[in-house]
Coordinates of C-alpha atoms and ligand atoms in Angstrom, one line a residue:
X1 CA 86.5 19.6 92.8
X2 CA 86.6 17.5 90.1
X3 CA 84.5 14.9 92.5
X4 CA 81.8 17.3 92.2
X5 CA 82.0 17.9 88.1
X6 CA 83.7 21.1 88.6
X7 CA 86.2 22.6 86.1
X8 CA 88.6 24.5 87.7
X9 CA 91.6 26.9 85.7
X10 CA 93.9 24.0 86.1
X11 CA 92.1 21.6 83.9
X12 CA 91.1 25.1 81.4
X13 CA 94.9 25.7 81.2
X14 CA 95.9 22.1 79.9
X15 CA 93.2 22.2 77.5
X16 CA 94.2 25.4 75.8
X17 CA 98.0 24.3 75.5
X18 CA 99.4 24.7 72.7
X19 CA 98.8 28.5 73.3
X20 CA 98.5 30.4 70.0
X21 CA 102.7 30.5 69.5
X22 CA 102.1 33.8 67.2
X23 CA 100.9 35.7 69.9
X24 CA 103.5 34.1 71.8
X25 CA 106.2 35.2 70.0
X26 CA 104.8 38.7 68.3
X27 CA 104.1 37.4 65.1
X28 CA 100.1 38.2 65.2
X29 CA 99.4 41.3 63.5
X30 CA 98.7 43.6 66.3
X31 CA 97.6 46.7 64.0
X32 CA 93.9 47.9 64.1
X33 CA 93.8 47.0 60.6
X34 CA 90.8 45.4 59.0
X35 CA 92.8 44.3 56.5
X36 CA 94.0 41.1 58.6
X37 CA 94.3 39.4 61.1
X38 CA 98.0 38.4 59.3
X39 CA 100.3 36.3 60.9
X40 CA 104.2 35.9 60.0
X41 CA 105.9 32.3 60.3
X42 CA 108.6 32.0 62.7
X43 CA 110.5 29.4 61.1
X44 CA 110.4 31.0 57.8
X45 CA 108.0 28.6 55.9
X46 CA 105.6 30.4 55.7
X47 CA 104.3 34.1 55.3
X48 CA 107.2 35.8 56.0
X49 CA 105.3 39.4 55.6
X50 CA 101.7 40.7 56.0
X51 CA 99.5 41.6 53.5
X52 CA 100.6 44.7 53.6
X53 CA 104.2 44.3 53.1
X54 CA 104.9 44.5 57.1
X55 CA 107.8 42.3 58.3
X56 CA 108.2 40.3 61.3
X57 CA 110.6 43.2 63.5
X58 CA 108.0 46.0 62.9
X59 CA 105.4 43.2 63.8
X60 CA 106.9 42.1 67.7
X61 CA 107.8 45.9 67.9
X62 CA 104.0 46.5 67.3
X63 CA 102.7 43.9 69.9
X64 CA 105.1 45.6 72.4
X65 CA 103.5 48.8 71.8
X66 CA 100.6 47.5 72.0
X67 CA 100.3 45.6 74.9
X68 CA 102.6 48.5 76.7
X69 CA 99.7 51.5 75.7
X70 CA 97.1 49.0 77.0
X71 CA 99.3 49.2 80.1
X72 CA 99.3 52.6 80.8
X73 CA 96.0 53.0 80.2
X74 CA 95.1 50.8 82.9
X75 CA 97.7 52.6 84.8
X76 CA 95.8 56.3 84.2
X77 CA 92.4 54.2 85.3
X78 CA 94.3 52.9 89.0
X79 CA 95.9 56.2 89.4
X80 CA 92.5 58.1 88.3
X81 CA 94.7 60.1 86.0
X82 CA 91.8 61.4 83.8
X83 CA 93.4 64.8 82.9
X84 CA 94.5 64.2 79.3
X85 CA 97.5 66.1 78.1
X86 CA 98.7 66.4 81.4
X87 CA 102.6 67.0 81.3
X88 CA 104.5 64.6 84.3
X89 CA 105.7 66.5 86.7
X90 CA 108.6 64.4 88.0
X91 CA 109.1 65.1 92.0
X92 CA 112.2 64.3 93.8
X93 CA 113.9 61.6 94.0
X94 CA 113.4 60.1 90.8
X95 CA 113.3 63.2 88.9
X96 CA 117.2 63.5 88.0
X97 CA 117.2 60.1 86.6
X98 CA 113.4 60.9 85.1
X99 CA 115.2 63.5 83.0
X100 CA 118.4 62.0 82.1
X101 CA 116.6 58.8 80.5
X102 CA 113.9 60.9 79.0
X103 CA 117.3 62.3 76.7
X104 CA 118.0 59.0 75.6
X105 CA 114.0 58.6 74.8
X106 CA 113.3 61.7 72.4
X107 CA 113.9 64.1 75.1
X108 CA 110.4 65.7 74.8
X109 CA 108.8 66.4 78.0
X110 CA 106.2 63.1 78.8
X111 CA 102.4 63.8 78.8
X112 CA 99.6 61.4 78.6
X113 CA 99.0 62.7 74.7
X114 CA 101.5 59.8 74.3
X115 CA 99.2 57.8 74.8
X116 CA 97.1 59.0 71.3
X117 CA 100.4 59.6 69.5
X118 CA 101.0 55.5 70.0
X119 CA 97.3 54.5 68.9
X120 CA 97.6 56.2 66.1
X121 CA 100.9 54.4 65.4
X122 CA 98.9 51.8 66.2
X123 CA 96.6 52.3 63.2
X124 CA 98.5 51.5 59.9
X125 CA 102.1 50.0 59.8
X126 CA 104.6 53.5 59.0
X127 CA 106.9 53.5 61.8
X128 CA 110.4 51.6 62.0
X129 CA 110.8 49.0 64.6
X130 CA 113.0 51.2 66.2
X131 CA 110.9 54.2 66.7
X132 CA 108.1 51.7 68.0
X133 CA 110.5 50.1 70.6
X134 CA 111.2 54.1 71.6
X135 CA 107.9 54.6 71.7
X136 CA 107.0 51.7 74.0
X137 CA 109.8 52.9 76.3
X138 CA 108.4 56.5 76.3
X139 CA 104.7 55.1 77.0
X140 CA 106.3 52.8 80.2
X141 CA 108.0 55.3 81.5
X142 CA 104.7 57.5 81.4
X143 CA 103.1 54.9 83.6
X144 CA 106.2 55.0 86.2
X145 CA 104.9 58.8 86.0
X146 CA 101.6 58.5 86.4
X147 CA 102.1 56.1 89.4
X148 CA 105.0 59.1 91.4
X149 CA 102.3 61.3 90.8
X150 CA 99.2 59.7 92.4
X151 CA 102.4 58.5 95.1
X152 CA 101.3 59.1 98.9
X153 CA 102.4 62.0 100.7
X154 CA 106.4 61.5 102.1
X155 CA 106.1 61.9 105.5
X156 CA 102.9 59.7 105.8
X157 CA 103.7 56.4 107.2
X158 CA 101.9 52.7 108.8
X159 CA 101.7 49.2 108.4
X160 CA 99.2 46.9 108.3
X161 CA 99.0 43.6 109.7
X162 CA 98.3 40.8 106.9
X163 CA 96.7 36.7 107.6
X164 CA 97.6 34.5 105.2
X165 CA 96.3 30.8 104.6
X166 CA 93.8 28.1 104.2
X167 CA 93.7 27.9 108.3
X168 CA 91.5 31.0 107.8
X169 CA 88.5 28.5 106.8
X170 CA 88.4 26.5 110.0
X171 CA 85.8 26.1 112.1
X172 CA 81.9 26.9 111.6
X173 CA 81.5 30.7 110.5
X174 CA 79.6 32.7 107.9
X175 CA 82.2 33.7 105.0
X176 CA 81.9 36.0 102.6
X177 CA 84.7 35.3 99.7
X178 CA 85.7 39.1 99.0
X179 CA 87.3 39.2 95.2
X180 CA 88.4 41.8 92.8
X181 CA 88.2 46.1 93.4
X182 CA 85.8 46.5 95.5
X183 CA 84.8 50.2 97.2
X184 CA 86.9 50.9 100.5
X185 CA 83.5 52.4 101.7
X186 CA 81.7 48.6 100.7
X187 CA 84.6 46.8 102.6
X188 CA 84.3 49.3 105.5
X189 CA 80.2 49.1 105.8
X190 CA 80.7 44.9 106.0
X191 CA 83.4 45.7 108.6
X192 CA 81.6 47.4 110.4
X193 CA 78.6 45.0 110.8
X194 CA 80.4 42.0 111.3
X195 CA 82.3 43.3 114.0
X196 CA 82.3 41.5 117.1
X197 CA 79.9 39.3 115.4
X198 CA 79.8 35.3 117.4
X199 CA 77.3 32.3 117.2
X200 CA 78.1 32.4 114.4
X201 CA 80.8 34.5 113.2
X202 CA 80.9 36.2 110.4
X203 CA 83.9 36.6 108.6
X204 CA 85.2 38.8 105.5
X205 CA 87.6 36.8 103.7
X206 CA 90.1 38.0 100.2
X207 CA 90.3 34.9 97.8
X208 CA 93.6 36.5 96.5
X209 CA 93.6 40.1 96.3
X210 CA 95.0 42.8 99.2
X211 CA 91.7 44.7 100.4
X212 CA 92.4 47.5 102.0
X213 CA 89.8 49.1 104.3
X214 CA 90.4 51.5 107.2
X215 CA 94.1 51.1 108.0
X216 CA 93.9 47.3 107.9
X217 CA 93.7 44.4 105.7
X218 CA 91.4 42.2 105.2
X219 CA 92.8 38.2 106.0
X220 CA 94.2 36.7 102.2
X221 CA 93.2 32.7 102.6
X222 CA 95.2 32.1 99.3
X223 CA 96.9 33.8 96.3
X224 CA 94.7 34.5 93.2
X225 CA 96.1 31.2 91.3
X226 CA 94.6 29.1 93.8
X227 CA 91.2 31.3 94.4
X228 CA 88.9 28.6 92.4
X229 CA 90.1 25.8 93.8
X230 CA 89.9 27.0 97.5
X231 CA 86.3 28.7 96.5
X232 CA 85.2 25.4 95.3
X233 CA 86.0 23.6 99.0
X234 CA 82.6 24.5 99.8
X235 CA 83.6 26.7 102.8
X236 CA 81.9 30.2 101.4
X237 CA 78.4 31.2 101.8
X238 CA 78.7 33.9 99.5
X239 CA 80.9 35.9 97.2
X240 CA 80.7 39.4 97.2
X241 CA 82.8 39.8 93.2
X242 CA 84.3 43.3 92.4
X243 CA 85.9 44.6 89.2
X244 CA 88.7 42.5 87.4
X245 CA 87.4 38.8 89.0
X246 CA 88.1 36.2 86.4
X247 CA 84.5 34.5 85.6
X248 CA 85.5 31.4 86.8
X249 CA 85.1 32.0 89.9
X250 CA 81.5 33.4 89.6
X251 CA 80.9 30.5 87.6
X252 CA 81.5 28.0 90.2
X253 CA 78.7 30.1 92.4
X254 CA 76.4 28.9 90.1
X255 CA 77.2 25.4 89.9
X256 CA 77.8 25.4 93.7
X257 CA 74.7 27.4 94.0
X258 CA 76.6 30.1 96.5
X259 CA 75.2 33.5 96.5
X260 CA 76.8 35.9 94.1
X261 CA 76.7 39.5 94.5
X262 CA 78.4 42.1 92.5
X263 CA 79.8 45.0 93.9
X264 CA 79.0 47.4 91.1
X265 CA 75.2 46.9 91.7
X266 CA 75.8 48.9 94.7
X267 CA 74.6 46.3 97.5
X268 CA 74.1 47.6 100.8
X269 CA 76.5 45.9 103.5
X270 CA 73.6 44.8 105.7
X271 CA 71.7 43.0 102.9
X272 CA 74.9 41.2 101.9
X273 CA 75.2 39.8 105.3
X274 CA 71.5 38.9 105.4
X275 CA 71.8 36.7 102.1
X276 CA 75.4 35.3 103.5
X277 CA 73.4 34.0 106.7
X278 CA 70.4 32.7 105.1
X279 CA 72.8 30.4 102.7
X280 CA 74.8 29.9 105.9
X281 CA 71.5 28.4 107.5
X282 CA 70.6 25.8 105.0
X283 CA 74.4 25.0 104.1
X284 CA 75.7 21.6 103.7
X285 CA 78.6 19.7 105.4
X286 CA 81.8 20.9 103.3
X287 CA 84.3 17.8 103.1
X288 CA 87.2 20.5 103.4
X289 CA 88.3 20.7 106.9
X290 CA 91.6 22.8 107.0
X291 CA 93.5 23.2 109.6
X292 CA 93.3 26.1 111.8
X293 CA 97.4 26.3 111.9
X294 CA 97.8 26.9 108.5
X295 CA 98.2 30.8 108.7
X296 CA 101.2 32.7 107.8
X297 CA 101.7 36.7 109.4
X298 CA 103.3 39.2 107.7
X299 CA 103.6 43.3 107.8
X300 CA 102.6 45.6 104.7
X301 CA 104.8 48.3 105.0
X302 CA 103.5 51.3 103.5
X303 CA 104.9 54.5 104.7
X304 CA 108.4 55.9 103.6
X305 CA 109.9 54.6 107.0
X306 CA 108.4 51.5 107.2
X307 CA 109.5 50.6 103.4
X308 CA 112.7 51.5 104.4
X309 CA 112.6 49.1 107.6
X310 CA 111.2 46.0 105.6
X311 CA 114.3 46.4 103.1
X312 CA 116.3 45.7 106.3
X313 CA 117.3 42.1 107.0
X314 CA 120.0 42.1 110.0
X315 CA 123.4 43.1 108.7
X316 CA 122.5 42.0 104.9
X317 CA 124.1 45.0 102.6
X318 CA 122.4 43.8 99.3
X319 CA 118.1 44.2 98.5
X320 CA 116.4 41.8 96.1
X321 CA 112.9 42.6 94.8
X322 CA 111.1 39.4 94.3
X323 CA 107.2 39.4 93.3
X324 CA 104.5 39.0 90.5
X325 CA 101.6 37.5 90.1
X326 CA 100.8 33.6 90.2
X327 CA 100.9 32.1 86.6
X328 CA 100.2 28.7 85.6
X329 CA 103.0 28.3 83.4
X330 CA 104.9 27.3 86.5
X331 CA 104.7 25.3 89.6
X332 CA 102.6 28.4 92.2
X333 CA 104.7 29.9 95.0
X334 CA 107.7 27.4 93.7
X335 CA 109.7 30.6 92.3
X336 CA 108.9 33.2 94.8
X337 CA 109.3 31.1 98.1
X338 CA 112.9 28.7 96.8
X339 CA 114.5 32.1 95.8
X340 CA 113.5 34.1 98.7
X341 CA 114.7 31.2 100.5
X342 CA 118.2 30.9 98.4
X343 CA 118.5 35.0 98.4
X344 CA 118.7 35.2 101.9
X345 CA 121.0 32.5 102.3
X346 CA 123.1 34.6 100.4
X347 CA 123.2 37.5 102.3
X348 CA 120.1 39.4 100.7
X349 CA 117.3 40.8 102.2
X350 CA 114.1 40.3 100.1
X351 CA 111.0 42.4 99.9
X352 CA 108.2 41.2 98.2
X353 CA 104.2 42.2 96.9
X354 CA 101.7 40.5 95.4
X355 CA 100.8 36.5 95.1
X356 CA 104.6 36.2 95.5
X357 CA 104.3 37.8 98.7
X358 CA 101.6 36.0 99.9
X359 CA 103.6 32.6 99.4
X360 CA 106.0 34.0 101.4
X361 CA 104.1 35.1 104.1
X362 CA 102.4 31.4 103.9
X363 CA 105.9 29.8 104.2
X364 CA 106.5 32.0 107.4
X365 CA 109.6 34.0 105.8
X366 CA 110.8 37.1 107.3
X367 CA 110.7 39.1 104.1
X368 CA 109.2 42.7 103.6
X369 CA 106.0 43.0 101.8
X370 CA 105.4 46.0 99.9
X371 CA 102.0 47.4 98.5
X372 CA 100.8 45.1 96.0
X373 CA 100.3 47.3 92.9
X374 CA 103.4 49.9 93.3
X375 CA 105.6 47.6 95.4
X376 CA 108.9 47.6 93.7
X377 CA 108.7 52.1 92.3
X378 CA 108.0 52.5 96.8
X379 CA 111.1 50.5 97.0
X380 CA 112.8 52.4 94.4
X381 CA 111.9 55.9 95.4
X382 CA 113.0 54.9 99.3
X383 CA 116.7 53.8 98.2
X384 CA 117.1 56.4 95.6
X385 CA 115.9 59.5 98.3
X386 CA 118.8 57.5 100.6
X387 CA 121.2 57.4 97.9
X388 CA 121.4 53.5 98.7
X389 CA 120.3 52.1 94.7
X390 CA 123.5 50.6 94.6
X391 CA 122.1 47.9 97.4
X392 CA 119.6 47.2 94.9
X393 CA 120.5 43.7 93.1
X394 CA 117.4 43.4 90.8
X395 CA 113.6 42.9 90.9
X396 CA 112.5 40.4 89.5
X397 CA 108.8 40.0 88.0
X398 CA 108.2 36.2 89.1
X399 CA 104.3 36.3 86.9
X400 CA 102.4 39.2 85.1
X401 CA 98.9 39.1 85.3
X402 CA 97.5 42.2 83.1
X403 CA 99.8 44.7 80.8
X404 CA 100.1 47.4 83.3
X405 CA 102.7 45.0 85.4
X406 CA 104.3 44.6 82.1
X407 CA 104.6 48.3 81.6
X408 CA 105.6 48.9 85.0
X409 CA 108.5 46.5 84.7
X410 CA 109.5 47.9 81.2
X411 CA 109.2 51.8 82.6
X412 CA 111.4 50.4 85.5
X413 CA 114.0 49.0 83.1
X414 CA 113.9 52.4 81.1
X415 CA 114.5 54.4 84.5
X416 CA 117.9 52.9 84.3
X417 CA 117.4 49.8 87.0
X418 CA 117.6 46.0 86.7
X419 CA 114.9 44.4 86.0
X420 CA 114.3 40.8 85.0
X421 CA 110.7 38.7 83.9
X422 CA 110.3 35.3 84.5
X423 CA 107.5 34.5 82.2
X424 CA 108.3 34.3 78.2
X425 CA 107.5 38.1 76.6
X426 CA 105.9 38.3 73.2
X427 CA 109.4 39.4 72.0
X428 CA 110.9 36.3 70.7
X429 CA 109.6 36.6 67.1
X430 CA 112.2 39.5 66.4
X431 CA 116.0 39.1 67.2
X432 CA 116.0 42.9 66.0
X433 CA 113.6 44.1 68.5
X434 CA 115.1 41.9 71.4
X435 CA 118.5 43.3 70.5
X436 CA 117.0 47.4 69.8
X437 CA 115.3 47.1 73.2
X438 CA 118.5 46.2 74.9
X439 CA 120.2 48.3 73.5
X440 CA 117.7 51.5 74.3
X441 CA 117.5 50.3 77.7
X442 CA 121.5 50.0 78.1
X443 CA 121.9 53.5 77.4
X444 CA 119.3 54.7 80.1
X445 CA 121.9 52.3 82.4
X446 CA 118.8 49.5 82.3
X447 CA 118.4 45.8 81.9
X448 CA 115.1 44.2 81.3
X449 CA 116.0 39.8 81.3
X450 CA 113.3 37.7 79.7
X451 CA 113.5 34.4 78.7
X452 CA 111.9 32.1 76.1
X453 CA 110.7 29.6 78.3
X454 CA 109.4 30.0 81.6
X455 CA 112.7 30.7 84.0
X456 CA 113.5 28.1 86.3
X457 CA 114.7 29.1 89.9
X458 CA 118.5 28.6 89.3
X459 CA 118.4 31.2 86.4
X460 CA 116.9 34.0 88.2
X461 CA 119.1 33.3 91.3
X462 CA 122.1 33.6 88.8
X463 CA 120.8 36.7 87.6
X464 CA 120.5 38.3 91.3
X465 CA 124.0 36.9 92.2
X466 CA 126.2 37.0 88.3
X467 CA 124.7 39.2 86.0
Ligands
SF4_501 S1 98.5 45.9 59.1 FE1 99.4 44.7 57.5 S2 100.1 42.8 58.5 FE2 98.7 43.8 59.9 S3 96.8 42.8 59.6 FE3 96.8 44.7 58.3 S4 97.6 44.0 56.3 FE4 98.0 42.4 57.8

């Protein structure tokens, strides 16, 4: 790529480092005040309050409330939860422990008018640091609620088969790079006329995401930290972008000069093949060849039963949750494949979703894979209905890429389970807040572990195994 002059998230994440350590650390106002933006110094030589007399614990509790209510927002728009004021209806099994943390959190039933009650917290600085961390609590485990309630039917069941890996891109066929949300009924219509399709094959290829369409999924070549640089190996004729794509990637299509299309124009599936095959025609040699070895199988398990099989690993008696997103602030698929590795060796068995799932699958490990956006609650829900949550010895969030993962692993926490982060949280800036949220979460019988620096794999594994 950087042959062919083009900039790729790896060179863009060097060149923003030093990231903005206020944000880092909670100490940007995070208020919709006009009055700002204020900013309080860490290290105590500088402002040590905002304008308006707030102090650095209200502050980091702010940004957690903040970044948590952006959370479940984006929770109510994945679980099309657009009934507002709608009181959660907790449904068994998580509804006991649903109630008794709820006690510990206000004990007022959980709607989504939480969700106006913190924005308008959100407004001017009133509220203690400690009703702000309660209130973030509440909020995350609104989004745990939102997601049991949009939760599949319990007796439904089904796997899908998942491809994994570069080894996808071999050989001469017409590919269509397939990233972000894209309508089922879109990546049904595309199946459907590509099936069976030969001299020259035409094939429908995720650059990171898990595409559902009619029962199966469609073949992952890598994990979303790596999409640009395998999109820039000149294999893809076309790239078919949904919502939530990062703009690099549509970026390189111009400077590569692939077709772009964008699924909320509404494209017709036929027309999107037509333009794939016309820039298929007057392609040039790509200087990527990869080898047609290079892909890893797994199994999404996705009914009740099936959840319950992929926490199964021979006689293993314990069940780590491992997965996350990529990030950049560590080495990609290090974390998730040398501790699912080191897990197992120690009697675990791991389930996994996401980009840390996909490494897995890549690296050939017999893990389970769980759906990529509720793949730790499905896990939950299946021990707790067995009564078997004591098998459970921590999920672990290897990356976040957006705040709802962020809620989801704070409303896990708050449902009284051990959770653990292994990127830095904008926490750091208040000793108070770290110590209030413990605290909160220790009474609901929860742990959320975060660290100041990116976690290396010997702490999490010492967090699975000792804490
Ligand atoms: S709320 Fe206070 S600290 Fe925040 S930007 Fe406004 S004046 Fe500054």
């Amino acid at each position: 790529a950087s042959q062919k002059g083009l900039g790729l998230n790896w060179e863009r994440y060097e060149k923003q480092q030093p990231q903005d350590g206020f944000l880092r650390l909670g100490l940007s106002c995070p208020y919709g005040c006009m009055q700002g933006p204020c900013r309080i110094d860490p290290y105590g030589r500088g402002a040590d309050r905002g304008i308006c007399g707030l102090d650095r614990d209200a502050m980091a509790a702010a940004s957690l409330l903040r970044l948590t209510l952006q959370g479940v927002m984006e929770a109510m728009h994945l679980h099309r939860s657009d009934h507002y004021g709608a009181e959660i209806a907790w449904t068994a099994p998580l509804d006991k422990k649903a109630a008794a943390v709820m006690e510990k959190f206000g004990g007022a039933p959980l709607s989504t008018r939480e969700i106006i009650e913190s924005a308008i917290m959100l407004s001017r600085p009133s509220a203690t640091p400690e009703a702000i961390v309660r209130q973030s609590l509440r909020l995350a485990i609104l989004g745990i609620g939102l997601a049991e309630a949009d939760r599949k039917p319990e007796n439904s069941s089904g796997f899908s088969d998942c491809r994994a890996g570069y080894g996808l891109l071999a050989g001469d066929a017409i590919t269509i790079g397939i990233a972000g949300a894209i309508p089922e009924a879109l990546v049904r219509a595309l199946m459907e006329e590509t099936a069976g399709s030969k001299n020259p094959e035409v094939r429908l290829i995720s650059l990171g995401d898990w595409i559902p369409a009619g029962g199966v999924l469609l073949p992952i070549v890598c994990t979303s930290g790596e999409a640009e640089t395998t999109f820039a190996s000149g294999r893809f004729n076309l790239l078919l972008a949904g919502h939530g794509i990062d703009p690099g990637i549509p970026a390189l299509c111009t400077k590569l000069k692939v077709p772009l299309v964008s699924s909320v124009d509404n494209p017709k599936a036929a027309a999107i093949i037509k333009q794939a095959r016309a820039a298929f025609d007057r392609r040039t040699p790509a200087s990527f060849t990869p080898d047609a070895t290079l892909i890893g199988k797994g199994r999404l398990s996705l009914g009740a039963v099936d959840v319950e099989t992929a926490l199964q690993d021979g006689q293993s008696s314990k069940i780590a949750l491992l997965g996350g997103a990529d990030t950049l602030l560590q080495s990609l698929g290090h974390l998730p494949v040398e501790l699912a590795k080191a897990l197992r060796g120690e009697n675990h068995a791991v389930a996994s979703w996401g980009d840390a799932a996909l490494w897995m699958v890549k690296a050939d490990l017999p893990v389970g894979i769980l759906e990529a956006n509720e793949g730790p609650l499905t896990a939950v829900r299946v021990l707790a209905a067995k009564g078997k949550l004591s098998a459970l010895k921590g999920i672990c969030f290897t990356g976040l890429k957006d705040c709802r993962e962020l809620a989801f692993a704070l409303g896990l926490a708050a449902l009284g389970l051990k959770v653990s982060v292994a990127v830095p949280l904008p926490l750091w800036g208040s000793e108070k807040v770290c110590t209030t949220l413990r605290e909160n979460l220790a009474a609901a019988g929860g742990h959320l572990t975060h660290f100041d620096h990116p976690a290396k794999a010997d702490e999490i594994l010492n967090w699975f195994l000792r804490s």
